[in-house]
Coordinates of C-alpha atoms (C1' of nucleotides) in Angstrom, one line a residue:
Chain F
M1116 CA -18.5 -19.1 -88.2
A1117 CA -15.2 -16.8 -89.1
D1118 CA -12.6 -19.0 -87.3
K1119 CA -12.4 -16.9 -84.1
R1120 CA -8.8 -16.8 -84.0
Y1121 CA -7.0 -17.1 -80.5
R1122 CA -3.7 -15.7 -79.1
I1123 CA -1.7 -17.5 -76.9
G1124 CA -2.5 -15.9 -73.6
E1125 CA -6.4 -16.7 -74.5
F1126 CA -5.8 -20.3 -76.0
S1127 CA -3.9 -21.0 -72.8
K1128 CA -6.5 -19.8 -70.6
L1129 CA -8.7 -22.1 -72.2
V1130 CA -6.6 -25.2 -72.6
G1131 CA -5.6 -25.0 -69.2
L1132 CA -1.7 -25.1 -70.3
S1133 CA 0.7 -22.4 -69.7
A1134 CA 2.3 -20.4 -72.8
Y1135 CA 5.6 -21.8 -71.6
T1136 CA 4.2 -25.4 -72.0
L1137 CA 2.2 -24.4 -75.2
R1138 CA 5.8 -23.5 -76.6
Y1139 CA 7.4 -26.4 -75.1
Y1140 CA 4.6 -28.9 -76.5
E1141 CA 4.9 -26.9 -80.1
D1142 CA 9.0 -27.6 -80.4
Q1143 CA 8.3 -31.0 -78.8
G1144 CA 6.3 -31.4 -82.2
L1145 CA 2.9 -32.4 -79.8
I1146 CA 1.1 -29.0 -81.4
L1147 CA 0.7 -27.1 -84.3
S1148 CA 0.1 -23.4 -84.4
Q1149 CA -0.6 -20.6 -87.4
R1150 CA 0.8 -17.3 -87.6
D1151 CA -0.6 -14.1 -88.1
D1152 CA 1.6 -11.1 -90.3
N1153 CA 3.5 -10.4 -87.3
G1154 CA 4.6 -13.9 -86.9
V1155 CA 2.5 -13.9 -84.0
R1156 CA 0.7 -17.6 -83.0
Y1157 CA -2.6 -18.4 -83.4
Y1158 CA -4.8 -21.1 -82.7
V1159 CA -8.1 -22.1 -83.8
A1160 CA -11.3 -23.9 -82.6
E1161 CA -9.8 -26.9 -84.2
D1162 CA -6.7 -27.0 -82.1
I1163 CA -8.5 -26.7 -79.1
R1164 CA -10.0 -30.5 -79.9
W1165 CA -6.4 -31.5 -80.2
V1166 CA -4.8 -29.8 -77.4
G1167 CA -7.4 -31.6 -75.3
F1168 CA -7.1 -34.6 -77.2
I1169 CA -3.5 -35.2 -76.2
L1170 CA -4.5 -33.8 -72.6
H1171 CA -6.9 -36.9 -72.5
L1172 CA -3.8 -39.1 -73.5
K1173 CA -1.2 -37.5 -70.7
G1174 CA -4.1 -38.3 -68.3
T1175 CA -4.0 -41.8 -68.5
G1176 CA -0.2 -41.6 -68.2
M1177 CA 1.2 -41.7 -71.3
Q1178 CA 4.6 -39.6 -71.3
L1179 CA 6.0 -37.4 -74.3
N1180 CA 8.2 -40.0 -75.9
D1181 CA 5.3 -42.2 -77.0
L1182 CA 3.1 -38.7 -77.2
K1183 CA 5.4 -37.7 -80.1
R1184 CA 6.2 -40.8 -81.9
Y1185 CA 2.1 -41.1 -82.2
V1186 CA 1.9 -37.6 -83.3
K1187 CA 4.7 -38.4 -85.9
L1188 CA 3.0 -41.6 -86.8
R1189 CA -0.5 -39.2 -87.1
A1190 CA 1.7 -36.9 -89.3
E1191 CA 2.4 -39.9 -91.8
G1192 CA -1.0 -40.5 -92.9
D1193 CA -3.3 -43.3 -92.7
T1194 CA -0.9 -46.3 -93.3
T1195 CA 0.2 -46.0 -89.1
I1196 CA -3.3 -46.6 -88.4
A1197 CA -2.4 -49.9 -87.2
E1198 CA 0.8 -48.7 -84.9
R1199 CA -1.3 -46.2 -83.7
R1200 CA -3.9 -48.3 -82.4
Q1201 CA -1.2 -50.6 -81.2
L1202 CA 0.5 -47.8 -79.2
L1203 CA -2.9 -46.4 -78.1
Q1204 CA -3.7 -50.1 -76.9
R1205 CA -0.2 -50.4 -74.9
V1206 CA -0.7 -47.5 -73.1
K1207 CA -4.2 -48.5 -72.2
D1208 CA -3.0 -51.7 -70.6
N1209 CA -0.5 -50.0 -68.9
A1210 CA -3.2 -47.4 -67.3
E1211 CA -5.3 -50.3 -66.3
A1212 CA -2.9 -52.4 -64.9
E1213 CA -1.4 -49.4 -63.0
I1214 CA -4.9 -48.4 -61.6
A1215 CA -5.3 -52.1 -61.0
E1216 CA -2.6 -52.1 -58.6
Q1217 CA -3.4 -48.2 -57.0
Q1218 CA -6.7 -50.1 -56.2
M1219 CA -4.8 -53.0 -54.5
H1220 CA -2.8 -50.8 -52.7
L1221 CA -5.8 -48.4 -51.9
K1222 CA -7.8 -51.3 -50.2
V1223 CA -5.0 -51.7 -47.6
L1224 CA -5.2 -48.0 -46.4
G1225 CA -8.9 -48.4 -46.0
H1226 CA -8.1 -51.7 -44.0
K1227 CA -5.8 -48.9 -42.1
I1228 CA -7.9 -46.1 -41.6
D1229 CA -10.5 -49.0 -40.4
W1230 CA -8.4 -50.4 -38.0
Y1231 CA -7.3 -47.0 -36.5
D1232 CA -11.2 -46.5 -36.0
G1233 CA -11.7 -49.6 -34.4
K1234 CA -8.7 -49.0 -32.2
T1235 CA -10.7 -45.3 -31.3
A1236 CA -13.9 -46.9 -30.7
H1237 CA -12.6 -50.1 -29.4
T1238 CA -14.2 -52.5 -31.7
I1239 CA -10.6 -53.4 -31.9
D1240 CA -8.9 -55.5 -29.3
D1241 CA -5.9 -53.6 -27.8
S1242 CA -3.9 -56.7 -28.2
E1243 CA -4.7 -57.3 -32.2
S1244 CA -2.0 -55.7 -34.2
F1245 CA -2.9 -54.5 -38.0
H1246 CA -1.2 -57.1 -39.6
D1247 CA -3.1 -59.5 -38.0
Y1248 CA -6.3 -57.6 -38.2
L1249 CA -5.3 -57.4 -41.7
Q1250 CA -5.7 -61.2 -41.9
R1251 CA -9.0 -61.1 -41.5
F1252 CA -9.6 -59.9 -45.0
Q1253 CA -7.5 -62.3 -47.1
D1254 CA -9.6 -62.7 -50.3
Chain R
M37 CA 11.7 -68.5 -34.0
A38 CA 15.1 -67.2 -33.6
D39 CA 14.3 -63.8 -35.3
K40 CA 16.0 -64.3 -38.7
R41 CA 18.8 -61.6 -39.2
Y42 CA 18.2 -60.3 -42.8
R43 CA 21.9 -58.5 -44.1
I44 CA 21.1 -55.7 -46.4
G45 CA 21.6 -57.3 -49.5
E46 CA 18.9 -60.1 -48.6
F47 CA 16.6 -57.9 -47.1
S48 CA 16.7 -55.6 -50.8
K49 CA 15.7 -58.7 -52.9
L50 CA 13.2 -59.8 -50.2
V51 CA 11.1 -56.3 -49.9
G52 CA 12.3 -55.4 -53.8
L53 CA 14.2 -52.2 -52.8
S54 CA 17.9 -51.5 -53.5
A55 CA 20.3 -51.6 -51.2
Y56 CA 20.8 -47.8 -52.1
T57 CA 16.7 -47.3 -51.4
L58 CA 17.2 -48.5 -48.2
R59 CA 20.0 -46.6 -46.7
Y60 CA 17.7 -43.4 -48.9
Y61 CA 14.3 -44.5 -47.0
E62 CA 16.2 -44.9 -43.7
D63 CA 17.9 -41.5 -43.6
Q64 CA 15.1 -40.2 -44.8
G65 CA 13.7 -41.4 -41.2
L66 CA 11.1 -44.0 -43.3
I67 CA 12.9 -47.4 -42.0
L68 CA 14.9 -48.3 -38.8
S69 CA 17.7 -51.2 -39.0
Q70 CA 19.4 -52.8 -36.2
R71 CA 23.5 -53.0 -36.1
D72 CA 25.5 -56.5 -35.7
D73 CA 28.5 -56.3 -33.3
N74 CA 30.6 -54.9 -36.6
G75 CA 28.2 -52.0 -37.4
V76 CA 26.5 -53.9 -40.5
R77 CA 22.7 -53.2 -40.8
Y78 CA 20.5 -56.2 -40.4
Y79 CA 16.2 -56.4 -40.4
V80 CA 14.0 -59.1 -39.2
A81 CA 10.7 -59.8 -40.2
E82 CA 8.9 -57.4 -38.5
D83 CA 10.9 -55.1 -41.0
I84 CA 9.3 -56.8 -44.1
R85 CA 5.8 -56.0 -43.0
W86 CA 7.0 -52.1 -42.0
V87 CA 8.5 -51.8 -45.5
G88 CA 5.2 -54.1 -47.2
F89 CA 3.2 -51.0 -45.6
I90 CA 5.3 -48.5 -47.0
L91 CA 4.9 -49.9 -50.1
H92 CA 0.9 -49.8 -50.3
L93 CA 1.2 -46.2 -49.0
K94 CA 3.7 -45.5 -51.8
G95 CA 1.6 -47.3 -54.1
T96 CA -1.2 -45.1 -53.8
G97 CA 0.4 -42.1 -54.8
M98 CA 1.7 -41.0 -51.3
Q99 CA 4.8 -38.8 -51.4
L100 CA 7.7 -39.4 -49.3
N101 CA 6.8 -36.0 -47.9
D102 CA 4.1 -37.1 -46.4
L103 CA 5.6 -40.5 -45.7
K104 CA 7.6 -39.1 -43.2
R105 CA 5.2 -36.9 -41.6
Y106 CA 3.2 -40.2 -41.0
V107 CA 6.1 -41.8 -39.8
K108 CA 7.4 -38.7 -37.1
L109 CA 3.5 -38.8 -35.9
R110 CA 3.5 -42.8 -35.7
A111 CA 7.0 -42.0 -33.7
E112 CA 5.4 -39.6 -30.9
G113 CA 3.0 -42.5 -29.8
D114 CA -1.3 -43.3 -29.5
T115 CA -1.8 -39.5 -29.0
T116 CA -1.0 -38.6 -33.0
I117 CA -3.8 -41.3 -33.9
A118 CA -6.4 -38.7 -35.1
E119 CA -3.7 -37.0 -37.0
R120 CA -2.3 -40.3 -38.8
R121 CA -6.5 -41.6 -39.6
Q122 CA -6.6 -37.7 -41.2
L123 CA -3.5 -37.7 -43.0
L124 CA -4.1 -41.7 -44.7
Q125 CA -7.7 -40.4 -45.5
R126 CA -6.7 -37.8 -47.0
V127 CA -4.4 -39.7 -49.2
K128 CA -7.0 -42.0 -50.0
D129 CA -9.5 -39.4 -51.3
N130 CA -6.9 -37.9 -53.3
A131 CA -5.6 -41.5 -54.7
E132 CA -9.7 -42.4 -55.2
A133 CA -9.8 -38.8 -57.1
E134 CA -6.7 -39.2 -59.2
I135 CA -8.4 -43.0 -60.2
A136 CA -11.6 -41.8 -61.3
E137 CA -10.1 -39.3 -63.5
Q138 CA -7.6 -41.3 -65.1
Q139 CA -10.6 -43.6 -65.4
M140 CA -12.4 -40.9 -67.9
H141 CA -9.1 -40.3 -69.7
L142 CA -9.4 -43.4 -70.5
K143 CA -13.0 -43.7 -71.5
V144 CA -11.7 -41.6 -74.0
L145 CA -8.9 -43.7 -75.2
G146 CA -11.0 -46.3 -75.6
H147 CA -13.3 -45.0 -77.7
K148 CA -10.2 -43.8 -80.1
I149 CA -8.8 -47.0 -80.2
D150 CA -12.6 -48.4 -81.5
W151 CA -12.9 -45.2 -83.3
Y152 CA -9.9 -46.5 -85.4
D153 CA -11.1 -49.9 -85.4
G154 CA -14.4 -48.6 -87.0
K155 CA -12.2 -46.8 -89.5
T156 CA -10.8 -50.1 -90.4
A157 CA -13.2 -52.3 -90.5
H158 CA -15.3 -49.8 -92.5
T159 CA -17.9 -49.9 -89.8
I160 CA -17.9 -46.0 -89.4
D161 CA -18.1 -43.6 -92.6
D162 CA -15.0 -42.2 -93.8
S163 CA -16.3 -39.2 -93.6
E164 CA -17.0 -39.2 -89.8
S165 CA -14.6 -37.3 -87.5
F166 CA -13.4 -38.7 -83.7
H167 CA -14.4 -35.5 -82.6
D168 CA -18.2 -36.6 -83.9
Y169 CA -18.2 -40.2 -83.2
L170 CA -17.5 -38.9 -79.4
Q171 CA -20.3 -37.0 -79.4
R172 CA -22.4 -40.8 -79.7
F173 CA -21.1 -41.6 -76.1
Q174 CA -22.1 -37.8 -74.1
D175 CA -23.2 -39.7 -71.4
Chain A
dA975 C1' 5.3 7.6 -74.8
dA976 C1' 3.9 3.6 -71.8
dA977 C1' 2.1 -0.8 -70.9
dC978 C1' 1.1 -4.5 -72.8
dA979 C1' 1.4 -9.0 -75.3
dC980 C1' 3.5 -11.3 -78.0
dC981 C1' 8.7 -13.2 -80.3
dT982 C1' 13.4 -15.4 -80.8
dT983 C1' 17.6 -18.6 -78.6
dA984 C1' 19.6 -20.8 -75.4
dG985 C1' 20.5 -22.3 -71.1
dA986 C1' 19.0 -22.6 -66.4
dG987 C1' 16.3 -23.8 -62.3
dT988 C1' 12.8 -26.5 -60.3
dG989 C1' 10.7 -30.6 -58.3
dT990 C1' 10.4 -35.8 -57.0
dA991 C1' 12.6 -39.9 -55.9
dC992 C1' 15.8 -42.0 -56.5
dT993 C1' 20.6 -44.0 -57.7
dC994 C1' 25.4 -43.9 -58.2
dT995 C1' 30.4 -42.9 -57.6
dA996 C1' 34.0 -41.6 -54.6
dA997 C1' 37.3 -42.7 -51.8
dG998 C1' 38.3 -44.7 -47.5
dG999 C1' 37.7 -49.0 -44.7
dC1000 C1' 36.2 -53.8 -41.7
dA1001 C1' 35.3 -58.4 -41.2
dA1002 C1' 34.1 -62.7 -42.7
dG1003 C1' 35.1 -66.9 -46.1
dC1004 C1' 37.5 -69.7 -49.5
Chain J
dG943 C1' 45.7 -63.3 -49.1
dC944 C1' 41.9 -62.3 -51.9
dT945 C1' 36.9 -61.4 -53.0
dT946 C1' 32.6 -60.3 -51.0
dG947 C1' 29.6 -57.6 -48.8
dC948 C1' 29.3 -54.2 -45.9
dC949 C1' 30.2 -49.8 -44.0
dT950 C1' 30.7 -44.0 -43.8
dT951 C1' 30.1 -38.9 -46.1
dA952 C1' 29.4 -35.7 -50.0
dG953 C1' 28.0 -34.9 -54.1
dA954 C1' 27.2 -35.9 -58.6
dG955 C1' 23.7 -38.0 -61.8
dT956 C1' 19.5 -39.1 -63.9
dA957 C1' 14.5 -38.9 -65.6
dC958 C1' 10.5 -36.3 -66.6
dA959 C1' 7.9 -32.6 -67.3
dC960 C1' 8.2 -28.3 -67.6
dT961 C1' 8.8 -23.5 -66.0
dC962 C1' 11.1 -19.4 -65.8
dT963 C1' 15.0 -16.0 -67.1
dA964 C1' 17.7 -13.1 -69.7
dA965 C1' 18.1 -10.0 -73.4
dG966 C1' 16.8 -8.6 -77.8
dG967 C1' 13.0 -7.5 -80.6
dT968 C1' 7.8 -6.0 -83.1
dG969 C1' 3.0 -4.5 -83.2
dT970 C1' -1.3 -3.1 -80.6
dT971 C1' -3.6 -0.4 -77.3
dT972 C1' -4.3 3.6 -74.2

DNA sequence: AAACACCTTAGAGTGTACTCTAAGGCAAGC
DNA sequence: GCTTGCCTTAGAGTACACTCTAAGGTGTTT
């Protein structure tokens, strides 16, 4: 495996981030790239995995600031593992709380859709407001 | 029930939106308010429920634009019920897809935390990278 | 030799949803 | 009579994460 080199255009398609964003992330310290003899960026397989992991973190709602802090800690070596773990745990707890809240809101939205269906099918009395209807599901 | 009137300051605390935001939402057509003899806004119990519902929709990730469209349709009367239902269904599908994605990302984040724990407790071999470790959970 | 892909710095622009200020004014309560 | 809370319009500011342009350049491919 002669460690294939990907230039920014190819890498961009590979990871699904624009070249702009890749340079921006590099500026921000999230990504590193190597350079060939002409100063042109290139990336290797390892970088695909790293960007992939960053995208997992971003996908949980982790913000750039926290991501930067995480990357900084990582660069400081194994002594920061506990701190990194803690940071990720906080992000995880946060994300889970947000999902729980969203699901609660979705429940109401689902009831509203059902209510429309009931009205349309006349299986819900014309006089029953959505607010009254919702009361039926107080659990 | 002499329909208690809430002025914007009190209402703001009640629904958890700043007075600025309430006026902004009114500008945007999401909320209506009534006025007393001096032109001062007031809200009634029904408005609490309406704002509550709006917050449920917002909480699912529905954007202001869609919210505006929804409110506009609502104002057009019963003939738009099918369209409203469709709009809400789209929002619901979207939200559910987003949650599913977030949960997928959260899974990886969870594994990373476990991996840190394994490293710290030395139950994961020093030589095993996170990427290798992750392979164990390919389901 | 032209087209193409890349490089740089610095800064402007985009979208979303607020959030606040300025500058004027009215009405009720202490 | 002063403070407090409200009113208006219009516009500026904030936060986040990009996204793009300008204006110059290098090196490779057709």
